[in-house]
PDB file of C-alpha atoms in Angstrom:
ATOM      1  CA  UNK A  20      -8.295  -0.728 -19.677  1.00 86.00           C
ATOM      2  CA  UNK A  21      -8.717  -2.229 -16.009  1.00 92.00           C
ATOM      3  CA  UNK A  22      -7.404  -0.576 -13.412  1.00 92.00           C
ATOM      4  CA  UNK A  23      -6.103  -2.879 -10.594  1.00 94.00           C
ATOM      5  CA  UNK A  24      -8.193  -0.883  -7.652  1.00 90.00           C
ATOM      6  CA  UNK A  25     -11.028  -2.333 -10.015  1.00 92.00           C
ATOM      7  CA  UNK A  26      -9.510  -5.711  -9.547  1.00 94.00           C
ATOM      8  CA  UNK A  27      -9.216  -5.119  -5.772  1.00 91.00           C
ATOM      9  CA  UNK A  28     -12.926  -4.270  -5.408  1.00 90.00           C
ATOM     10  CA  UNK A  29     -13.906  -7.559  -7.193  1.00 91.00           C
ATOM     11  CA  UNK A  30     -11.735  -9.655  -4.516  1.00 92.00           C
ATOM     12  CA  UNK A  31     -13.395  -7.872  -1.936  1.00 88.00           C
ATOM     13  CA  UNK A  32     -16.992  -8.137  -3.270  1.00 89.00           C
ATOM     14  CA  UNK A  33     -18.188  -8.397  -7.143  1.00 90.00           C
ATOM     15  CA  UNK A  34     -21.442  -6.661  -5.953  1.00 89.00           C
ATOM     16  CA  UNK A  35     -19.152  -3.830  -4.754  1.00 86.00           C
ATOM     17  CA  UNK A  36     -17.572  -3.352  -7.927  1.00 88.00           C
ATOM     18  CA  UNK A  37     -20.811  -3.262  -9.534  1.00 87.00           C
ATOM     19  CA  UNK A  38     -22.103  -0.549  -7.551  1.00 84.00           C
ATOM     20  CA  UNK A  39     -19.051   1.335  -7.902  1.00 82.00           C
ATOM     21  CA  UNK A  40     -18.763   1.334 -11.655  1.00 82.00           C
ATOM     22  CA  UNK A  41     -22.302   1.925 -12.533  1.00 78.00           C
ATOM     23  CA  UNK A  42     -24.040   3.853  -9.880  1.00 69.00           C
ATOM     24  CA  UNK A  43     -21.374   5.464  -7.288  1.00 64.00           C
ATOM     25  CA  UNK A  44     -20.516   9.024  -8.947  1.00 56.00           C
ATOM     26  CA  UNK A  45     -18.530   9.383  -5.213  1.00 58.00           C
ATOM     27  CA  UNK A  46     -16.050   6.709  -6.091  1.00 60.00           C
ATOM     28  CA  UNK A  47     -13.344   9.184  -8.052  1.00 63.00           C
ATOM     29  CA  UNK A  48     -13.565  11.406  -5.684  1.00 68.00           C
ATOM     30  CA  UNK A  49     -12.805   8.359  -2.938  1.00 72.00           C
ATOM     31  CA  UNK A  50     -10.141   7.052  -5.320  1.00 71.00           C
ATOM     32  CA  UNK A  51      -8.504  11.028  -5.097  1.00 80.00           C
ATOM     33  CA  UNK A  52      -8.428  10.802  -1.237  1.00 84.00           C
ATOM     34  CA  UNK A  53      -6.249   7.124  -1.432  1.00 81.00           C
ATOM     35  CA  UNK A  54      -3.829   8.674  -3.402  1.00 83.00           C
ATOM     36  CA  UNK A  55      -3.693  11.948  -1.285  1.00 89.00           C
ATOM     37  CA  UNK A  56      -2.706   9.475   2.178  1.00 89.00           C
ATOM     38  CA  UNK A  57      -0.868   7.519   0.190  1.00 84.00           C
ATOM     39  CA  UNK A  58       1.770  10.863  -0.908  1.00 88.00           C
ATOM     40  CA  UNK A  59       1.312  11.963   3.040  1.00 92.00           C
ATOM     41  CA  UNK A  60       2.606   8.554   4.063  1.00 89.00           C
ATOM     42  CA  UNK A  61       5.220   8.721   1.380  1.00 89.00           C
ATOM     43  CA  UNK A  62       6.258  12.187   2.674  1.00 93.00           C
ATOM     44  CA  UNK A  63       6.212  10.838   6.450  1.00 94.00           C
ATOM     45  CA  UNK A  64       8.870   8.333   5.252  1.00 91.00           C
ATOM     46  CA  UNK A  65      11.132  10.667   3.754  1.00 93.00           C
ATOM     47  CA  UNK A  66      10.930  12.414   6.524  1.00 96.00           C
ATOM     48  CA  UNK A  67      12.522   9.759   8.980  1.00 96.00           C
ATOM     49  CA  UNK A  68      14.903   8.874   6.054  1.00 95.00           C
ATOM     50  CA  UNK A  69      15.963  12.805   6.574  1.00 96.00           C
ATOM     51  CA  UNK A  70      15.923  12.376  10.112  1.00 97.00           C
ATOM     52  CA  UNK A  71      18.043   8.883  10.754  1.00 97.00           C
ATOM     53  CA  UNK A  72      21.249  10.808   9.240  1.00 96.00           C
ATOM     54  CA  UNK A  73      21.287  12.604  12.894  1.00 96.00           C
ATOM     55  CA  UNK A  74      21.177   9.250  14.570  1.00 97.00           C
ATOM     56  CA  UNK A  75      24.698   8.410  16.214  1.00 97.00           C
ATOM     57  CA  UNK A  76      25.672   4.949  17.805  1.00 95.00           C
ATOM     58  CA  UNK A  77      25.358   5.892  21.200  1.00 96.00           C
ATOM     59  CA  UNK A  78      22.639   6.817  21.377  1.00 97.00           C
ATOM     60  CA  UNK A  79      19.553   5.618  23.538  1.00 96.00           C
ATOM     61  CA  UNK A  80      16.673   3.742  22.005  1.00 96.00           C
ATOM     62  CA  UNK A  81      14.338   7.030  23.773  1.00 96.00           C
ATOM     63  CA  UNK A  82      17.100   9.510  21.870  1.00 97.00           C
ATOM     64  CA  UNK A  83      16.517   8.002  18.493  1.00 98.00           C
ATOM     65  CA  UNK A  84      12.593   7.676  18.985  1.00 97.00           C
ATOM     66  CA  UNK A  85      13.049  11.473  19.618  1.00 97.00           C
ATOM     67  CA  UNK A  86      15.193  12.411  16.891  1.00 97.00           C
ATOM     68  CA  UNK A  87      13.207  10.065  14.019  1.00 97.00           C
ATOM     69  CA  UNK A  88      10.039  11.818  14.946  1.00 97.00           C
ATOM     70  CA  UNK A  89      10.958  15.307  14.680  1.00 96.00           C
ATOM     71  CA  UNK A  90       8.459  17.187  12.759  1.00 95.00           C
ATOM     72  CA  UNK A  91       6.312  14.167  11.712  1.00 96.00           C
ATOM     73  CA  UNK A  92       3.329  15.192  13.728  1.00 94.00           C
ATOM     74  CA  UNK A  93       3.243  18.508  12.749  1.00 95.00           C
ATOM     75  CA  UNK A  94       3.697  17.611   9.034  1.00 95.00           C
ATOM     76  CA  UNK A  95       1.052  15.172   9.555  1.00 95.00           C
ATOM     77  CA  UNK A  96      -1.808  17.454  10.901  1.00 94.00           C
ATOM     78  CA  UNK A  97      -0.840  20.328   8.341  1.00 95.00           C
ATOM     79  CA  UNK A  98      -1.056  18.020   5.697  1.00 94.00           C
ATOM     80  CA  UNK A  99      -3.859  16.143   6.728  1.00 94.00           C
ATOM     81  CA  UNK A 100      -5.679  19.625   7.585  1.00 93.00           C
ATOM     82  CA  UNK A 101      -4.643  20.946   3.546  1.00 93.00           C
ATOM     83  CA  UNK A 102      -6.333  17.612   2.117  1.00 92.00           C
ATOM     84  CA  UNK A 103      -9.387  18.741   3.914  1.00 91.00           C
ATOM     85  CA  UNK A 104      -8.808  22.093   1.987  1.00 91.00           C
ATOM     86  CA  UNK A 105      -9.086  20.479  -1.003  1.00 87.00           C
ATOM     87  CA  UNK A 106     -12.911  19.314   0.135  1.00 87.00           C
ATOM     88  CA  UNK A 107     -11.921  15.598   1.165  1.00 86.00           C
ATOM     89  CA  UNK A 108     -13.514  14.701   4.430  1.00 86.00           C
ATOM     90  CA  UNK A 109     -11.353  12.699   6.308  1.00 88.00           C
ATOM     91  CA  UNK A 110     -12.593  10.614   9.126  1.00 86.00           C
ATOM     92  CA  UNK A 111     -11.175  10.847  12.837  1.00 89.00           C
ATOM     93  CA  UNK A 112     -10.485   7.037  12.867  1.00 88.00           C
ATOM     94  CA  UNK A 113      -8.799   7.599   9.786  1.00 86.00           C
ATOM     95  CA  UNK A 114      -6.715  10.395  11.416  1.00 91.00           C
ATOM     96  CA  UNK A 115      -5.937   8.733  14.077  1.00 91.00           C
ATOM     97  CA  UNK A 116      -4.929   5.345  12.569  1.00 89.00           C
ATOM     98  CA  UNK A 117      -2.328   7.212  10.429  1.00 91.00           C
ATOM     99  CA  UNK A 118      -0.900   8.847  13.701  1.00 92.00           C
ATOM    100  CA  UNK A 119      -0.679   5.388  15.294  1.00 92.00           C
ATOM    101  CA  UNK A 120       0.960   3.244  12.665  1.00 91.00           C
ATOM    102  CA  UNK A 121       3.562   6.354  11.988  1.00 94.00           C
ATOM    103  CA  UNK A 122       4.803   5.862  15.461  1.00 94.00           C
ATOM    104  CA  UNK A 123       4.704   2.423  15.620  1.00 93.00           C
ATOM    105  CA  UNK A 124       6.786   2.234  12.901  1.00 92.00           C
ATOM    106  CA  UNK A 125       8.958   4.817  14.271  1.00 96.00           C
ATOM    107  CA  UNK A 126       9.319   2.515  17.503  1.00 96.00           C
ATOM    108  CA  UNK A 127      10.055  -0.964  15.728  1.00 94.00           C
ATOM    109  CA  UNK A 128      12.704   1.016  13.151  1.00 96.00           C
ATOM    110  CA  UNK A 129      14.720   2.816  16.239  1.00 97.00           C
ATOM    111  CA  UNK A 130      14.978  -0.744  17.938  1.00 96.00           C
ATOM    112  CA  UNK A 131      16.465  -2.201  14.736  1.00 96.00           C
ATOM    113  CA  UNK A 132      18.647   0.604  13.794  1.00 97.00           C
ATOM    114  CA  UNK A 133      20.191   0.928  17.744  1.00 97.00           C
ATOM    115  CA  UNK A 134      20.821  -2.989  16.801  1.00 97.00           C
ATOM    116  CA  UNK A 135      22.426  -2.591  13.347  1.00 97.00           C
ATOM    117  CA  UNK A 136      25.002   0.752  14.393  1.00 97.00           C
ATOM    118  CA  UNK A 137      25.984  -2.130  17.565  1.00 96.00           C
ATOM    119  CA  UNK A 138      26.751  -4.818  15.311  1.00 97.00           C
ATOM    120  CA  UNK A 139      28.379  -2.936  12.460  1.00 97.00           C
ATOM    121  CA  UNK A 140      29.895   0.076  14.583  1.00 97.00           C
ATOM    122  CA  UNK A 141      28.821   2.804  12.544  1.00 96.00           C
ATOM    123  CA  UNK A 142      26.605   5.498  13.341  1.00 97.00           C
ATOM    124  CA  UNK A 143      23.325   5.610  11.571  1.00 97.00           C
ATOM    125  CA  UNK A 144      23.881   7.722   8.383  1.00 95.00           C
ATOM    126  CA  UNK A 145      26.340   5.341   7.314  1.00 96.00           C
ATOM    127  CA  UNK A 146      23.613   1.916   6.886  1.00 96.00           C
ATOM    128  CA  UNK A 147      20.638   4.591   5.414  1.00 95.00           C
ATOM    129  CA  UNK A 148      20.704   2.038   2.445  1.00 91.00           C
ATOM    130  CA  UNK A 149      20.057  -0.978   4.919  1.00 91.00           C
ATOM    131  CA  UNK A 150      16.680   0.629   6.193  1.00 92.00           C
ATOM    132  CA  UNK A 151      15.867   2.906   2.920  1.00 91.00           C
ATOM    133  CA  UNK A 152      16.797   0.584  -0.352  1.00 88.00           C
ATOM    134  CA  UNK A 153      16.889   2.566  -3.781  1.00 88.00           C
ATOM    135  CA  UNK A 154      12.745   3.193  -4.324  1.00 90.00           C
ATOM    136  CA  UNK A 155      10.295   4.691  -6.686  1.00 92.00           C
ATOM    137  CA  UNK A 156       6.555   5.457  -4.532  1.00 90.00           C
ATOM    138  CA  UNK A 157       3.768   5.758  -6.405  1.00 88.00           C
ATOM    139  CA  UNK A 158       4.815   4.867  -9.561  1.00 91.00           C
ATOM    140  CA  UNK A 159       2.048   4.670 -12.198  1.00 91.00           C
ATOM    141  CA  UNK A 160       2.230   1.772 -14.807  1.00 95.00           C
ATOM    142  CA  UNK A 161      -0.307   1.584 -17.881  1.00 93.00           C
ATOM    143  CA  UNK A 162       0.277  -0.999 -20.145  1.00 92.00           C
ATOM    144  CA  UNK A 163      -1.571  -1.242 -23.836  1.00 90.00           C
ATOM    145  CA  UNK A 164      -1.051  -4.598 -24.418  1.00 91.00           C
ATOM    146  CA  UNK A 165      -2.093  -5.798 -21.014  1.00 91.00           C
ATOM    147  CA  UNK A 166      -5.116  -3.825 -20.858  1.00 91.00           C
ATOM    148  CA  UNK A 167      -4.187  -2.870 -17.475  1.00 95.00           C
ATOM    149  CA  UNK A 168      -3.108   0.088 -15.188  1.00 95.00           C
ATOM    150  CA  UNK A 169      -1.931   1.354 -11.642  1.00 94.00           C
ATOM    151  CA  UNK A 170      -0.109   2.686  -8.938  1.00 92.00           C
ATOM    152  CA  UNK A 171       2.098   0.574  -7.352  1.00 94.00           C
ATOM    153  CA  UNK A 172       2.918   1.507  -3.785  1.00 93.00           C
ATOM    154  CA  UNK A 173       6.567   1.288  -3.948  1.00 94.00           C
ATOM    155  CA  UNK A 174       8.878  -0.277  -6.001  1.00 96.00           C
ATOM    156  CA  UNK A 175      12.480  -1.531  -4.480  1.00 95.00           C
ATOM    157  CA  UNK A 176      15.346  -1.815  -6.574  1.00 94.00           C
ATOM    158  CA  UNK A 177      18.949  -3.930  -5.200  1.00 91.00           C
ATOM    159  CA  UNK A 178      21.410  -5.245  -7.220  1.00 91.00           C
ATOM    160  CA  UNK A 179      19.131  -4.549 -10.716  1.00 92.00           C
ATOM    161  CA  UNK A 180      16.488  -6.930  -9.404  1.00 95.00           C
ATOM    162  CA  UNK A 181      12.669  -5.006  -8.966  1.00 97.00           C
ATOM    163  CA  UNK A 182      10.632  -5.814  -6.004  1.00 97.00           C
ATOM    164  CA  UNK A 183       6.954  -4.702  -5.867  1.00 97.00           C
ATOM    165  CA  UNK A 184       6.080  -3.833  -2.275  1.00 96.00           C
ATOM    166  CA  UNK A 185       2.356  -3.456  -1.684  1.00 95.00           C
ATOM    167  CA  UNK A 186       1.318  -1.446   1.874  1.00 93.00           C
ATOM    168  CA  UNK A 187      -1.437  -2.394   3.550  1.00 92.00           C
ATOM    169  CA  UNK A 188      -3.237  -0.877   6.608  1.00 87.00           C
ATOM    170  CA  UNK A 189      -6.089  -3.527   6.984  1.00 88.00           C
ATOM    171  CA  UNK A 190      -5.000  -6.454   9.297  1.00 90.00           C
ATOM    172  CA  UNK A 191      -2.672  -9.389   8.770  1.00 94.00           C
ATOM    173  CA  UNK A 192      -3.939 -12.999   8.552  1.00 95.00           C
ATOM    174  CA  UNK A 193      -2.181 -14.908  10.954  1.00 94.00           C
ATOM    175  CA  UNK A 194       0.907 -16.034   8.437  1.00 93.00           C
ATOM    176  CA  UNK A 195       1.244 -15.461   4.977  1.00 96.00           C
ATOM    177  CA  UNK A 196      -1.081 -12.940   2.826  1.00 97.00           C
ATOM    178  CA  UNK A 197      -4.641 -12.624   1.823  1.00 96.00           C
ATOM    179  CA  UNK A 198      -5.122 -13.727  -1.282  1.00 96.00           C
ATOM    180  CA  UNK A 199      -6.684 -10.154  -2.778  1.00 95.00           C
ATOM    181  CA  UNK A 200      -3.071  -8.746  -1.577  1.00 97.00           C
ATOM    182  CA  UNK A 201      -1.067 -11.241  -3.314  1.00 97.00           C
ATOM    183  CA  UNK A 202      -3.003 -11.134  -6.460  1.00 97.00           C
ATOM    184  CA  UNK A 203      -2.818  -7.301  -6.490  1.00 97.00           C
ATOM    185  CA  UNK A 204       0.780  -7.629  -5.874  1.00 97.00           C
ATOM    186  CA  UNK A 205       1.459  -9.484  -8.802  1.00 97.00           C
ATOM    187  CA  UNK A 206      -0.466  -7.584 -11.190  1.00 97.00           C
ATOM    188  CA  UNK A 207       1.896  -4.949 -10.120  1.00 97.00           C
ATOM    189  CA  UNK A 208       4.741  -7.227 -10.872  1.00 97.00           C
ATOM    190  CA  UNK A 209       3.575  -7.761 -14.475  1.00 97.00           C
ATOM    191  CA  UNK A 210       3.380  -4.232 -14.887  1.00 97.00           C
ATOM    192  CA  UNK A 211       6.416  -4.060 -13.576  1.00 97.00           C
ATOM    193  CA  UNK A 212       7.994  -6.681 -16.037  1.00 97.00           C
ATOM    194  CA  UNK A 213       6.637  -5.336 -18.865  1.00 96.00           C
ATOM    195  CA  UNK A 214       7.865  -1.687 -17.918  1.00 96.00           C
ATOM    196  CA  UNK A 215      11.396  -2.282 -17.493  1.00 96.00           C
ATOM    197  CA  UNK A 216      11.873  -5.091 -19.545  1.00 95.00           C
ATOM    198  CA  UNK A 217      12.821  -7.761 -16.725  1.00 96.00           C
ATOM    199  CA  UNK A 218      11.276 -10.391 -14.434  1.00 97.00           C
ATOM    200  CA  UNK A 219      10.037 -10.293 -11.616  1.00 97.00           C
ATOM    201  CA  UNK A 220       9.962 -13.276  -8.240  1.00 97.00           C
ATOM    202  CA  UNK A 221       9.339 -12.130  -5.673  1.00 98.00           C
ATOM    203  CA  UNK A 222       7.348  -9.075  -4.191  1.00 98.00           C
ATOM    204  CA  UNK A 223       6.344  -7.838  -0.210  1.00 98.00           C
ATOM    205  CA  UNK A 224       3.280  -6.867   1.230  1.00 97.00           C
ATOM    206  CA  UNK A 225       3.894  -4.632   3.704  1.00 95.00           C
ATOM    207  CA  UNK A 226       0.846  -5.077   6.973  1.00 94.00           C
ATOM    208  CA  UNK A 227       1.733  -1.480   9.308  1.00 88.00           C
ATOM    209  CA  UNK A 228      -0.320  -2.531  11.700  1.00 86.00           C
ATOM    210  CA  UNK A 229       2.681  -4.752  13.130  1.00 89.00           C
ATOM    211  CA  UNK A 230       5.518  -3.384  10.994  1.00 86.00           C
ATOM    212  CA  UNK A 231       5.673  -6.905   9.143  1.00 92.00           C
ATOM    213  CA  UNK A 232       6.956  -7.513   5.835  1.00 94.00           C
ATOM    214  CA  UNK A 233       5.526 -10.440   4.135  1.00 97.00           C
ATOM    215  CA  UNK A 234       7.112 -12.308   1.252  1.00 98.00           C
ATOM    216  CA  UNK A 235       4.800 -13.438  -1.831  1.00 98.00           C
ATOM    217  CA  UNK A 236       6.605 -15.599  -4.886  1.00 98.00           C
ATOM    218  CA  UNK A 237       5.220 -14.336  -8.049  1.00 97.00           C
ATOM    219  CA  UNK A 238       4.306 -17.942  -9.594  1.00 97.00           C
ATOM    220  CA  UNK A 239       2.586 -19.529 -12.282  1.00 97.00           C
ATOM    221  CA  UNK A 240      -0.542 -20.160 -10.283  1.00 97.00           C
ATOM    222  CA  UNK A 241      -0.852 -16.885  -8.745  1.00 97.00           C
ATOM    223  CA  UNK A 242      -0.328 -15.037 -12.600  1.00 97.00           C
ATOM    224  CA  UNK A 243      -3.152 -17.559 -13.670  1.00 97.00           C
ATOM    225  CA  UNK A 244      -5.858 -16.283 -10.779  1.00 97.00           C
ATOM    226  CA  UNK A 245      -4.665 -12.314 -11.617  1.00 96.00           C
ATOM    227  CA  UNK A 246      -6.211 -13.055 -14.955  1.00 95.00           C
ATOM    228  CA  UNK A 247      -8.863 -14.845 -14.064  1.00 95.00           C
ATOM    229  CA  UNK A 248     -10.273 -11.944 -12.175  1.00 95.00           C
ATOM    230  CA  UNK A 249      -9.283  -9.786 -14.513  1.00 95.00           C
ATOM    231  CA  UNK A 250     -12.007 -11.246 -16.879  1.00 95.00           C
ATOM    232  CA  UNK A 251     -14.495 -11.062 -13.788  1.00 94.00           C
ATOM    233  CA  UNK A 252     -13.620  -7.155 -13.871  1.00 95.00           C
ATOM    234  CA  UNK A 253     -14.504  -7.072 -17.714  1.00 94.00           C
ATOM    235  CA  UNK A 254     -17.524  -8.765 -17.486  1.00 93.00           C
ATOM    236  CA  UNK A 255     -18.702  -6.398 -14.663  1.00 92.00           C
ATOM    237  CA  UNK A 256     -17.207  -3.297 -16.210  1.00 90.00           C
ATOM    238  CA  UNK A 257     -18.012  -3.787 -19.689  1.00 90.00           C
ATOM    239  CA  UNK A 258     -20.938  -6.187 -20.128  1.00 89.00           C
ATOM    240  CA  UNK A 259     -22.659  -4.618 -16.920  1.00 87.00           C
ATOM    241  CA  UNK A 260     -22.732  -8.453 -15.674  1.00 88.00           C
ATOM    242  CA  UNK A 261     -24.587  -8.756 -12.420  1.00 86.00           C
ATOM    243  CA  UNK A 262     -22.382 -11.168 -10.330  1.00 87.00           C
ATOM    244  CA  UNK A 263     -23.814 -13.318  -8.094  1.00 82.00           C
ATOM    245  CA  UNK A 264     -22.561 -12.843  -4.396  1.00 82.00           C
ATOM    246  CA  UNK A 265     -22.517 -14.474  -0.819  1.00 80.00           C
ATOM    247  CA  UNK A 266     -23.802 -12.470   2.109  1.00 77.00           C
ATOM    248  CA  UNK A 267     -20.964 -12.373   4.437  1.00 77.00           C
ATOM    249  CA  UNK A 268     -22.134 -10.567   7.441  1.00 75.00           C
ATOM    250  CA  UNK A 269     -18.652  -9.212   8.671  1.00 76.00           C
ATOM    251  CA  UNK A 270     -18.430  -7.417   4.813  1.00 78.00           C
ATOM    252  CA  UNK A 271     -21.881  -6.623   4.631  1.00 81.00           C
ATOM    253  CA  UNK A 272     -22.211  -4.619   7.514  1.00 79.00           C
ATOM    254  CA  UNK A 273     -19.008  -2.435   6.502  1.00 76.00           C
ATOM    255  CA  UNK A 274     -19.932  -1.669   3.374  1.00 79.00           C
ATOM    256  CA  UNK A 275     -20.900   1.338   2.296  1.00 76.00           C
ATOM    257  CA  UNK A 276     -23.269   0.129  -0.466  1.00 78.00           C
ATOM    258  CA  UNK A 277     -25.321  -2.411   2.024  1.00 77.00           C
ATOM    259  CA  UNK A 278     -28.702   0.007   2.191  1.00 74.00           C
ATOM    260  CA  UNK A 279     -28.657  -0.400  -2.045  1.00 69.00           C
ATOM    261  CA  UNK A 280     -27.096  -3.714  -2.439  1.00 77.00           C
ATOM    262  CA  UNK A 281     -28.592  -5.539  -5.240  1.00 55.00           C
ATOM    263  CA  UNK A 282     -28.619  -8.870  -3.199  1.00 52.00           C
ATOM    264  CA  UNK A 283     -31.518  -7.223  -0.804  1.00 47.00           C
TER     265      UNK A 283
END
């Protein structure tokens, strides 16, 4: 069974995934913490969701700011301070960057909901469904037959249709998607497919560094490289295949396995 974080690591760097799955006893533990910001962010939008029914239409752009944010920072630290309860060290940039991106969400969604309740007329609690679509978060897919499992982000459903959206905190490229996002996104899509039955075209990654939603078609070619790295994984994971990697400096430097990397 491959899990698609496996997949991710192998996008990023084969030698990474090596080191992970046959030496790094930390990487559960790692794996834990993801999934603990991940609910935090999930709460943090619920939160606004809960908040935007207060919104009225004539209000300022400063007044809705104000009322979206109410009690986001203090959920924020008191979670944050409860994961580190649970013995996850969390690191200030990490902190920080979580703080940042809440509010600059906050700021891009006020400007587009003032817009929206001055073109339609109607005060905010009225177009919810225009900002916050019918969703699942988090929703774990593990598939027999596939030989693959994970958590996708968040999954949109409109009109019947099912729209993986992948969230992302690492930068954007200039237009489009990386690759390794795209090709995660649309092994969440096949999960996706085979879970309820349907098909899937089109899926988002989501970059909250500038509050952009980007738009990825779920195509033949794209399915084709998803399982083409998915027998990368296997040979890696199963056959304890040592790939053979690049040095990329910008990588190499960030890693956390570059003092034991087998390419030294």
């Amino acid at each position: 069974m491959i899990n698609i974080s496996s997949i991710k690591s192998n996008l990023y760097c084969p030698m990474k995934l090596y080191l992970q799955t046959h030496t790094d006893r930390e990487e559960t533990a790692n794996y834990q913490l993801a999934i603990e910001i991940k609910k935090l962010k999930i709460d943090v939008n619920d939160l606004i969701k809960k908040n935007m029914r207060k919104v009225k239409k004539e209000m300022n752009i400063k007044e809705i700011e104000y009322i979206l944010s109410d009690n986001i920072s203090h959920y924020i630290e008191s979670t944050l301070n409860s994961i580190k309860e649970m013995g996850f060290e969390i690191e200030e940039e990490k902190t920080n960057e979580i703080i940042d991106s809440t509010y600059f969400n906050i700021k891009i969604m006020s400007l587009k909901i003032s817009k929206a309740m001055t073109i339609l007329d109607k005060h905010a609690f009225a177009i919810i469904d225009m900002f916050f679509p019918n969703c699942m978060y988090s929703y774990l897919i593990k598939k027999e037959n596939l030989e693959l499992i994970g958590i996708c982000d968040k999954i949109e459903i409109i009109d019947g249709k099912y729209y993986p959206i992948t969230i992302k905190s690492s930068k954007p490229p200039l237009k489009g998607v990386w690759r390794q996002d795209a090709i995660e996104l649309v092994a969440h899509a096949i999960l996706i497919e085979e879970e309820f039955e349907t098909e899937v075209y089109v899926g988002f990654v989501e970059y909250e560094k500038i509050g952009d939603r980007r738009p990825v078609i779920m195509d033949v070619a794209l399915r084709k490289a998803l399982f083409d790295e998915i027998r990368k994984v296997k040979e890696i994971t199963e056959n304890k295949k040592i790939p053979t990697v690049k040095s990329s400096e910008k990588k190499c430097q960030n890693c956390k396995y570059n003092d034991v990397c087998i390419k030294n």
